PDB file of C-alpha atoms and ligand atoms in Angstrom:
ATOM      1  CA  MET V 211      32.680  -1.484  -4.600  1.00  0.00           C
ATOM      2  CA  ASN V 212      30.226   0.674  -2.702  1.00  0.00           C
ATOM      3  CA  VAL V 213      30.571   0.906   1.096  1.00  0.00           C
ATOM      4  CA  LEU V 214      27.913   2.250   3.474  1.00  0.00           C
ATOM      5  CA  LEU V 215      29.008   3.540   6.905  1.00  0.00           C
ATOM      6  CA  LEU V 216      26.292   3.756   9.558  1.00  0.00           C
ATOM      7  CA  ILE V 217      27.079   6.026  12.502  1.00  0.00           C
ATOM      8  CA  GLY V 218      25.208   4.945  15.641  1.00  0.00           C
ATOM      9  CA  SER V 219      25.905   7.838  18.000  1.00  0.00           C
ATOM     10  CA  PRO V 220      22.908  10.032  18.805  1.00  0.00           C
ATOM     11  CA  LYS V 221      25.275  13.080  19.076  1.00  0.00           C
ATOM     12  CA  VAL V 222      24.580  15.573  16.282  1.00  0.00           C
ATOM     13  CA  LYS V 223      28.226  16.701  16.202  1.00  0.00           C
ATOM     14  CA  GLN V 224      31.540  15.935  17.793  1.00  0.00           C
ATOM     15  CA  SER V 225      30.874  12.236  18.037  1.00  0.00           C
ATOM     16  CA  ASN V 226      33.829   9.971  18.679  1.00  0.00           C
ATOM     17  CA  SER V 227      32.225   7.308  16.451  1.00  0.00           C
ATOM     18  CA  GLU V 228      31.984   9.749  13.550  1.00  0.00           C
ATOM     19  CA  ALA V 229      35.599  10.777  13.983  1.00  0.00           C
ATOM     20  CA  LEU V 230      36.667   7.115  13.764  1.00  0.00           C
ATOM     21  CA  GLY V 231      34.315   6.666  10.809  1.00  0.00           C
ATOM     22  CA  ASP V 232      35.677   9.666   8.899  1.00  0.00           C
ATOM     23  CA  CYS V 233      39.185   8.325   9.312  1.00  0.00           C
ATOM     24  CA  LEU V 234      38.104   4.958   7.870  1.00  0.00           C
ATOM     25  CA  LEU V 235      36.228   6.595   5.008  1.00  0.00           C
ATOM     26  CA  GLY V 236      39.326   8.681   4.144  1.00  0.00           C
ATOM     27  CA  LEU V 237      41.378   5.440   3.981  1.00  0.00           C
ATOM     28  CA  LEU V 238      38.697   3.726   1.849  1.00  0.00           C
ATOM     29  CA  ASP V 239      38.630   6.728  -0.499  1.00  0.00           C
ATOM     30  CA  GLN V 240      42.376   6.200  -1.050  1.00  0.00           C
ATOM     31  CA  GLU V 241      41.605   2.598  -2.037  1.00  0.00           C
ATOM     32  CA  GLY V 242      39.271   3.965  -4.771  1.00  0.00           C
ATOM     33  CA  VAL V 243      36.078   2.798  -3.086  1.00  0.00           C
ATOM     34  CA  THR V 244      32.703   4.627  -3.327  1.00  0.00           C
ATOM     35  CA  THR V 245      31.638   5.502   0.158  1.00  0.00           C
ATOM     36  CA  ARG V 246      28.529   6.908   1.876  1.00  0.00           C
ATOM     37  CA  LYS V 247      27.899   7.886   5.509  1.00  0.00           C
ATOM     38  CA  ILE V 248      24.536   7.912   7.223  1.00  0.00           C
ATOM     39  CA  LYS V 249      23.907   8.981  10.785  1.00  0.00           C
ATOM     40  CA  ILE V 250      21.220   6.573  12.030  1.00  0.00           C
ATOM     41  CA  TYR V 251      19.576   8.926  14.544  1.00  0.00           C
ATOM     42  CA  GLN V 252      19.321  11.759  12.074  1.00  0.00           C
ATOM     43  CA  ALA V 253      17.928   9.454   9.394  1.00  0.00           C
ATOM     44  CA  LEU V 254      15.279   8.064  11.753  1.00  0.00           C
ATOM     45  CA  LYS V 255      13.911  11.607  12.370  1.00  0.00           C
ATOM     46  CA  GLU V 256      12.698  11.718   8.749  1.00  0.00           C
ATOM     47  CA  GLU V 257       9.216  10.523   7.986  1.00  0.00           C
ATOM     48  CA  LYS V 258      10.384   7.773   5.621  1.00  0.00           C
ATOM     49  CA  GLY V 259      13.735   7.465   7.427  1.00  0.00           C
ATOM     50  CA  MET V 260      13.688   3.753   8.150  1.00  0.00           C
ATOM     51  CA  GLU V 261      12.456   2.856   4.658  1.00  0.00           C
ATOM     52  CA  GLU V 262      15.230   4.879   3.038  1.00  0.00           C
ATOM     53  CA  LEU V 263      17.816   3.514   5.436  1.00  0.00           C
ATOM     54  CA  LEU V 264      16.812  -0.076   4.632  1.00  0.00           C
ATOM     55  CA  SER V 265      16.960   0.667   0.911  1.00  0.00           C
ATOM     56  CA  SER V 266      20.500   2.105   1.240  1.00  0.00           C
ATOM     57  CA  ILE V 267      21.550  -0.913   3.346  1.00  0.00           C
ATOM     58  CA  ASN V 268      20.152  -3.321   0.784  1.00  0.00           C
ATOM     59  CA  THR V 269      22.060  -1.787  -2.069  1.00  0.00           C
ATOM     60  CA  CYS V 270      25.479  -1.534  -0.565  1.00  0.00           C
ATOM     61  CA  GLU V 271      28.186  -4.180  -0.978  1.00  0.00           C
ATOM     62  CA  ALA V 272      29.888  -3.577   2.332  1.00  0.00           C
ATOM     63  CA  LEU V 273      28.148  -2.359   5.514  1.00  0.00           C
ATOM     64  CA  ILE V 274      30.143  -0.863   8.403  1.00  0.00           C
ATOM     65  CA  LEU V 275      28.433  -0.019  11.679  1.00  0.00           C
ATOM     66  CA  LEU V 276      30.282   2.354  14.039  1.00  0.00           C
ATOM     67  CA  PHE V 277      28.728   2.998  17.365  1.00  0.00           C
ATOM     68  CA  PRO V 278      29.385   4.015  21.033  1.00  0.00           C
ATOM     69  CA  LEU V 279      28.921   1.409  23.745  1.00  0.00           C
ATOM     70  CA  TYR V 280      25.720   2.118  25.687  1.00  0.00           C
ATOM     71  CA  VAL V 281      25.107   0.155  28.888  1.00  0.00           C
ATOM     72  CA  ASP V 282      27.338  -2.695  27.632  1.00  0.00           C
ATOM     73  CA  SER V 283      25.262  -2.972  24.457  1.00  0.00           C
ATOM     74  CA  LEU V 284      24.263  -0.919  21.393  1.00  0.00           C
ATOM     75  CA  PRO V 285      22.327   2.367  21.445  1.00  0.00           C
ATOM     76  CA  SER V 286      18.580   1.844  21.065  1.00  0.00           C
ATOM     77  CA  GLY V 287      18.313   3.513  17.655  1.00  0.00           C
ATOM     78  CA  VAL V 288      20.927   1.089  16.368  1.00  0.00           C
ATOM     79  CA  ILE V 289      19.089  -1.883  17.746  1.00  0.00           C
ATOM     80  CA  LYS V 290      15.853  -0.570  16.118  1.00  0.00           C
ATOM     81  CA  VAL V 291      17.573  -0.639  12.707  1.00  0.00           C
ATOM     82  CA  MET V 292      19.049  -4.083  13.289  1.00  0.00           C
ATOM     83  CA  GLU V 293      15.588  -5.430  14.184  1.00  0.00           C
ATOM     84  CA  ALA V 294      14.118  -3.790  11.045  1.00  0.00           C
ATOM     85  CA  ILE V 295      16.835  -5.436   8.855  1.00  0.00           C
ATOM     86  CA  ALA V 296      16.201  -8.831  10.561  1.00  0.00           C
ATOM     87  CA  ALA V 297      12.460  -8.528  10.084  1.00  0.00           C
ATOM     88  CA  GLN V 298      12.749  -7.603   6.470  1.00  0.00           C
ATOM     89  CA  ARG V 299      15.178 -10.377   5.670  1.00  0.00           C
ATOM     90  CA  SER V 300      13.010 -13.002   7.296  1.00  0.00           C
ATOM     91  CA  ASP V 301       9.836 -11.828   5.471  1.00  0.00           C
ATOM     92  CA  PRO V 302       9.033 -14.301   2.607  1.00  0.00           C
ATOM     93  CA  HIS V 303       7.448 -11.441   0.615  1.00  0.00           C
ATOM     94  CA  SER V 304      10.574  -9.263   0.549  1.00  0.00           C
ATOM     95  CA  SER V 305      13.571  -9.746  -1.768  1.00  0.00           C
ATOM     96  CA  PRO V 306      16.572  -9.112   0.419  1.00  0.00           C
ATOM     97  CA  PRO V 307      20.144  -9.263  -0.931  1.00  0.00           C
ATOM     98  CA  ARG V 308      21.592 -12.693  -1.585  1.00  0.00           C
ATOM     99  CA  PRO V 309      22.920 -14.295   1.688  1.00  0.00           C
ATOM    100  CA  GLY V 310      26.669 -13.807   1.912  1.00  0.00           C
ATOM    101  CA  GLY V 311      26.611 -11.202  -0.869  1.00  0.00           C
ATOM    102  CA  GLN V 312      27.145  -8.284   1.513  1.00  0.00           C
ATOM    103  CA  THR V 313      29.964  -7.980   3.965  1.00  0.00           C
ATOM    104  CA  PHE V 314      29.562  -6.460   7.464  1.00  0.00           C
ATOM    105  CA  MET V 315      32.071  -4.998   9.975  1.00  0.00           C
ATOM    106  CA  ALA V 316      31.314  -3.409  13.326  1.00  0.00           C
ATOM    107  CA  ILE V 317      33.427  -0.905  15.266  1.00  0.00           C
ATOM    108  CA  CYS V 318      32.624   0.051  18.864  1.00  0.00           C
ATOM    109  CA  ASN V 319      34.169   2.582  21.274  1.00  0.00           C
ATOM    110  CA  SER V 320      33.513   2.809  24.970  1.00  0.00           C
ATOM    111  CA  GLY V 321      33.877   5.382  27.707  1.00  0.00           C
ATOM    112  CA  PHE V 322      35.643   2.993  30.115  1.00  0.00           C
ATOM    113  CA  PRO V 323      39.292   2.584  29.352  1.00  0.00           C
ATOM    114  CA  GLU V 324      39.299  -1.202  28.937  1.00  0.00           C
ATOM    115  CA  ALA V 325      38.518  -2.354  25.382  1.00  0.00           C
ATOM    116  CA  GLU V 326      36.986  -5.642  26.643  1.00  0.00           C
ATOM    117  CA  HIS V 327      33.819  -3.711  27.696  1.00  0.00           C
ATOM    118  CA  ASN V 328      32.953  -3.671  23.958  1.00  0.00           C
ATOM    119  CA  ASP V 329      33.263  -7.435  23.409  1.00  0.00           C
ATOM    120  CA  THR V 330      29.654  -8.350  24.193  1.00  0.00           C
ATOM    121  CA  ALA V 331      28.264  -5.632  21.874  1.00  0.00           C
ATOM    122  CA  LEU V 332      30.495  -6.883  19.076  1.00  0.00           C
ATOM    123  CA  ALA V 333      29.418 -10.462  19.763  1.00  0.00           C
ATOM    124  CA  ILE V 334      25.818  -9.197  19.357  1.00  0.00           C
ATOM    125  CA  CYS V 335      26.850  -7.759  15.983  1.00  0.00           C
ATOM    126  CA  ARG V 336      28.383 -11.128  14.913  1.00  0.00           C
ATOM    127  CA  CYS V 337      25.164 -12.964  15.858  1.00  0.00           C
ATOM    128  CA  PHE V 338      23.177 -10.368  13.953  1.00  0.00           C
ATOM    129  CA  ALA V 339      25.329 -10.957  10.828  1.00  0.00           C
ATOM    130  CA  GLU V 340      24.821 -14.711  11.061  1.00  0.00           C
ATOM    131  CA  LYS V 341      20.961 -14.344  11.398  1.00  0.00           C
ATOM    132  CA  THR V 342      20.655 -11.855   8.536  1.00  0.00           C
ATOM    133  CA  GLY V 343      22.964 -13.426   5.886  1.00  0.00           C
ATOM    134  CA  LEU V 344      25.687 -10.777   6.168  1.00  0.00           C
ATOM    135  CA  GLN V 345      29.201 -12.001   5.779  1.00  0.00           C
ATOM    136  CA  TRP V 346      30.893 -11.120   9.087  1.00  0.00           C
ATOM    137  CA  LEU V 347      34.385  -9.584   8.597  1.00  0.00           C
ATOM    138  CA  GLY V 348      34.952  -8.972  12.349  1.00  0.00           C
ATOM    139  CA  GLY V 349      34.729  -6.273  14.943  1.00  0.00           C
ATOM    140  CA  LEU V 350      37.113  -3.631  16.314  1.00  0.00           C
ATOM    141  CA  PRO V 351      36.778  -2.673  19.995  1.00  0.00           C
ATOM    142  CA  MET V 352      38.284   0.553  21.395  1.00  0.00           C
ATOM    143  CA  GLY V 353      38.333   1.518  25.078  1.00  0.00           C
ATOM    144  CA  GLY V 354      38.793   5.104  26.298  1.00  0.00           C
ATOM    145  CA  GLY V 355      36.997   6.563  23.244  1.00  0.00           C
ATOM    146  CA  GLU V 356      36.634   9.913  25.056  1.00  0.00           C
ATOM    147  CA  VAL V 357      40.261  10.790  24.218  1.00  0.00           C
ATOM    148  CA  ILE V 358      39.016  11.502  20.703  1.00  0.00           C
ATOM    149  CA  GLY V 359      36.806  14.395  21.809  1.00  0.00           C
ATOM    150  CA  GLY V 360      35.064  14.250  18.364  1.00  0.00           C
ATOM    151  CA  LYS V 361      38.221  15.554  16.683  1.00  0.00           C
ATOM    152  CA  PRO V 362      39.862  14.218  13.465  1.00  0.00           C
ATOM    153  CA  LEU V 363      42.128  11.315  14.582  1.00  0.00           C
ATOM    154  CA  THR V 364      45.109  12.724  12.698  1.00  0.00           C
ATOM    155  CA  SER V 365      44.870  15.983  14.674  1.00  0.00           C
ATOM    156  CA  LEU V 366      45.631  14.201  17.971  1.00  0.00           C
ATOM    157  CA  GLY V 367      49.382  14.149  17.559  1.00  0.00           C
ATOM    158  CA  GLY V 368      50.056  10.437  17.098  1.00  0.00           C
ATOM    159  CA  MET V 369      47.999   9.440  20.183  1.00  0.00           C
ATOM    160  CA  LEU V 370      45.734   7.284  18.002  1.00  0.00           C
ATOM    161  CA  ARG V 371      48.425   5.934  15.688  1.00  0.00           C
ATOM    162  CA  ASN V 372      47.628   2.289  16.626  1.00  0.00           C
ATOM    163  CA  GLN V 373      43.919   2.840  15.912  1.00  0.00           C
ATOM    164  CA  ILE V 374      44.685   4.598  12.590  1.00  0.00           C
ATOM    165  CA  ASN V 375      46.933   1.639  11.546  1.00  0.00           C
ATOM    166  CA  ALA V 376      44.216  -0.767  12.529  1.00  0.00           C
ATOM    167  CA  LEU V 377      41.659   1.217  10.479  1.00  0.00           C
ATOM    168  CA  GLN V 378      44.079   1.013   7.490  1.00  0.00           C
ATOM    169  CA  MET V 379      44.044  -2.805   7.853  1.00  0.00           C
ATOM    170  CA  ALA V 380      40.263  -2.698   8.208  1.00  0.00           C
ATOM    171  CA  ALA V 381      39.940  -0.712   4.909  1.00  0.00           C
ATOM    172  CA  GLU V 382      42.106  -3.286   3.197  1.00  0.00           C
ATOM    173  CA  ALA V 383      39.968  -6.169   4.617  1.00  0.00           C
ATOM    174  CA  ILE V 384      36.799  -4.484   3.430  1.00  0.00           C
ATOM    175  CA  VAL V 385      38.171  -3.990  -0.154  1.00  0.00           C
ATOM    176  CA  GLU V 386      39.454  -7.560  -0.285  1.00  0.00           C
ATOM    177  CA  ARG V 387      36.311  -8.999   1.450  1.00  0.00           C
ATOM    178  CA  LYS V 388      38.585 -10.753   3.924  1.00  0.00           C
ATOM    179  CA  LYS V 389      38.362 -11.242   7.705  1.00  0.00           C
ATOM    180  CA  LEU V 390      39.937  -8.521   9.846  1.00  0.00           C
ATOM    181  CA  PRO V 391      43.424  -9.659  10.739  1.00  0.00           C
ATOM    182  CA  ALA V 392      44.009 -10.378  14.435  1.00  0.00           C
ATOM    183  CA  GLU V 393      46.794  -7.750  14.369  1.00  0.00           C
ATOM    184  CA  ALA V 394      44.222  -5.037  13.547  1.00  0.00           C
ATOM    185  CA  VAL V 395      42.066  -6.024  16.489  1.00  0.00           C
ATOM    186  CA  ALA V 396      45.063  -6.081  18.782  1.00  0.00           C
ATOM    187  CA  LEU V 397      46.218  -2.598  17.640  1.00  0.00           C
ATOM    188  CA  PHE V 398      42.705  -1.131  17.994  1.00  0.00           C
ATOM    189  CA  ARG V 399      42.410  -2.476  21.533  1.00  0.00           C
ATOM    190  CA  LYS V 400      45.644  -0.837  22.696  1.00  0.00           C
ATOM    191  CA  PRO V 401      45.088   2.054  25.218  1.00  0.00           C
ATOM    192  CA  SER V 402      45.917   5.390  23.583  1.00  0.00           C
ATOM    193  CA  ILE V 403      47.038   6.889  26.913  1.00  0.00           C
ATOM    194  CA  PRO V 404      47.906   5.255  30.310  1.00  0.00           C
ATOM    195  CA  ARG V 405      44.877   4.145  32.285  1.00  0.00           C
ATOM    196  CA  TRP V 406      45.715   6.361  35.340  1.00  0.00           C
ATOM    197  CA  LEU V 407      45.897   9.482  33.120  1.00  0.00           C
ATOM    198  CA  TYR V 408      42.567   8.643  31.465  1.00  0.00           C
ATOM    199  CA  VAL V 409      40.902   8.168  34.778  1.00  0.00           C
ATOM    200  CA  CYS V 410      42.386  11.526  36.128  1.00  0.00           C
ATOM    201  CA  CYS V 411      41.145  13.353  32.991  1.00  0.00           C
ATOM    202  CA  GLY V 412      37.684  11.668  33.456  1.00  0.00           C
ATOM    203  CA  HIS V 413      37.429  12.895  37.089  1.00  0.00           C
ATOM    204  CA  PHE V 414      38.459  16.346  36.001  1.00  0.00           C
ATOM    205  CA  GLY V 415      35.905  16.322  33.164  1.00  0.00           C
ATOM    206  CA  TRP V 416      32.989  15.150  35.410  1.00  0.00           C
ATOM    207  CA  ARG V 417      33.838  17.835  38.040  1.00  0.00           C
ATOM    208  CA  ARG V 418      33.988  20.553  35.434  1.00  0.00           C
ATOM    209  CA  GLN V 419      30.602  19.515  33.991  1.00  0.00           C
ATOM    210  CA  ALA V 420      29.122  19.414  37.522  1.00  0.00           C
ATOM    211  CA  ARG V 421      30.480  22.895  38.301  1.00  0.00           C
ATOM    212  CA  GLU V 422      29.110  24.299  35.028  1.00  0.00           C
ATOM    213  CA  ASN V 423      25.715  22.867  35.907  1.00  0.00           C
ATOM    214  CA  GLY V 424      25.763  24.105  39.481  1.00  0.00           C
ATOM    215  CA  VAL V 425      25.737  20.573  41.079  1.00  0.00           C
ATOM    216  CA  LEU V 426      29.396  20.200  42.178  1.00  0.00           C
ATOM    217  CA  LYS V 427      28.448  19.873  45.848  1.00  0.00           C
ATOM    218  CA  ARG V 428      25.914  17.110  44.988  1.00  0.00           C
ATOM    219  CA  ILE V 429      28.205  15.076  42.782  1.00  0.00           C
ATOM    220  CA  ARG V 430      28.346  12.182  45.266  1.00  0.00           C
ATOM    221  CA  GLU V 431      24.564  11.948  45.840  1.00  0.00           C
ATOM    222  CA  GLN V 432      23.021   8.522  45.149  1.00  0.00           C
ATOM    223  CA  PRO V 433      19.267   9.210  45.008  1.00  0.00           C
ATOM    224  CA  TYR V 434      18.232   5.789  43.856  1.00  0.00           C
ATOM    225  CA  LYS V 435      20.273   3.803  46.430  1.00  0.00           C
TER     226      LYS V 435
HETATM  227  C1  FMN D 769      23.704   6.526  27.831  1.00  0.00           C
HETATM  228  C2  FMN D 769      25.151   6.192  27.813  1.00  0.00           C
HETATM  229  C3  FMN D 769      25.542   4.901  28.214  1.00  0.00           C
HETATM  230  C4  FMN D 769      26.910   4.540  28.162  1.00  0.00           C
HETATM  231  N1  FMN D 769      27.278   3.285  28.570  1.00  0.00           N
HETATM  232  C5  FMN D 769      28.599   2.926  28.573  1.00  0.00           C
HETATM  233  C6  FMN D 769      29.028   1.665  29.040  1.00  0.00           C
HETATM  234  O1  FMN D 769      28.164   0.790  29.399  1.00  0.00           O
HETATM  235  N2  FMN D 769      30.309   1.383  29.094  1.00  0.00           N
HETATM  236  C7  FMN D 769      31.244   2.301  28.654  1.00  0.00           C
HETATM  237  O2  FMN D 769      32.457   2.014  28.730  1.00  0.00           O
HETATM  238  N3  FMN D 769      30.894   3.545  28.213  1.00  0.00           N
HETATM  239  C8  FMN D 769      29.609   3.877  28.132  1.00  0.00           C
HETATM  240  N4  FMN D 769      29.204   5.142  27.726  1.00  0.00           N
HETATM  241  C9  FMN D 769      30.244   6.067  27.211  1.00  0.00           C
HETATM  242  C10 FMN D 769      30.315   6.086  25.663  1.00  0.00           C
HETATM  243  O3  FMN D 769      30.412   4.835  25.099  1.00  0.00           O
HETATM  244  C11 FMN D 769      31.577   6.879  25.253  1.00  0.00           C
HETATM  245  O4  FMN D 769      31.530   8.170  25.842  1.00  0.00           O
HETATM  246  C12 FMN D 769      31.769   6.981  23.748  1.00  0.00           C
HETATM  247  O5  FMN D 769      33.052   7.473  23.493  1.00  0.00           O
HETATM  248  C13 FMN D 769      30.760   7.988  23.104  1.00  0.00           C
HETATM  249  O6  FMN D 769      30.936   7.918  21.725  1.00  0.00           O
HETATM  250  P1  FMN D 769      30.174   8.967  20.736  1.00  0.00           P
HETATM  251  O7  FMN D 769      30.884  10.279  20.906  1.00  0.00           O
HETATM  252  O8  FMN D 769      30.350   8.341  19.424  1.00  0.00           O
HETATM  253  O9  FMN D 769      28.722   9.002  21.138  1.00  0.00           O
HETATM  254  C14 FMN D 769      27.848   5.472  27.741  1.00  0.00           C
HETATM  255  C15 FMN D 769      27.443   6.797  27.372  1.00  0.00           C
HETATM  256  C16 FMN D 769      26.075   7.138  27.404  1.00  0.00           C
HETATM  257  C17 FMN D 769      25.711   8.524  26.989  1.00  0.00           C
END
């Protein structure tokens, strides 16, 4: 089996999505699967980026999309690729892969601590799969993605044990071409730290960034109100 992982974060390094993806790829490697990772935003910077991306997508057996939640939806570069896939597959002159021949799973992480913020974006992915002939394996939503800080999940001292266990189940589902078990989704949704602690750390982080950028006194300004 060959699995293609698409990373949808525009961050060049230290992306939370990539950290989650690397963990999943490690687990898939243990299952003896051939894996490949492509960062969408970097690929699209190349002259023939979209063409090459579509070609890699068309030749994989399992496609995984891992992205950060942006304004309750998907980042624009990811939407651009989804639109290109849909256009190609509805073109009568193209020869897209056989409907149902490829499986598709999506994994989304958000900045807000509640995992349900990701549900609409994952529903968009499910509809996309239905329209493009991909076999939908399910979606994993994670709230409070900023706890990852772009670091390897296993380096975070057990804080993400539920998410790692869910990714193990996801790897098995991909290999067996089966739907994600409900238990995997439930584990992935679990907060990795208490909500109050996450919010405290969030405030601290915003204030530190504001201080570093010399705008701490202006942090409560609302210029567009
Ligand atoms: C432009 C932008 C829009 C965002 N919109 C949301 C949002 O609507 N809801 C949310 O919970 N987090 C939102 N976030 C936070 C990211 O989803 C979160 O920080 C995520 O962990 C980033 O993942 P990454 O490191 O893979 O890019 C937004 C971040 C940015 C930069």
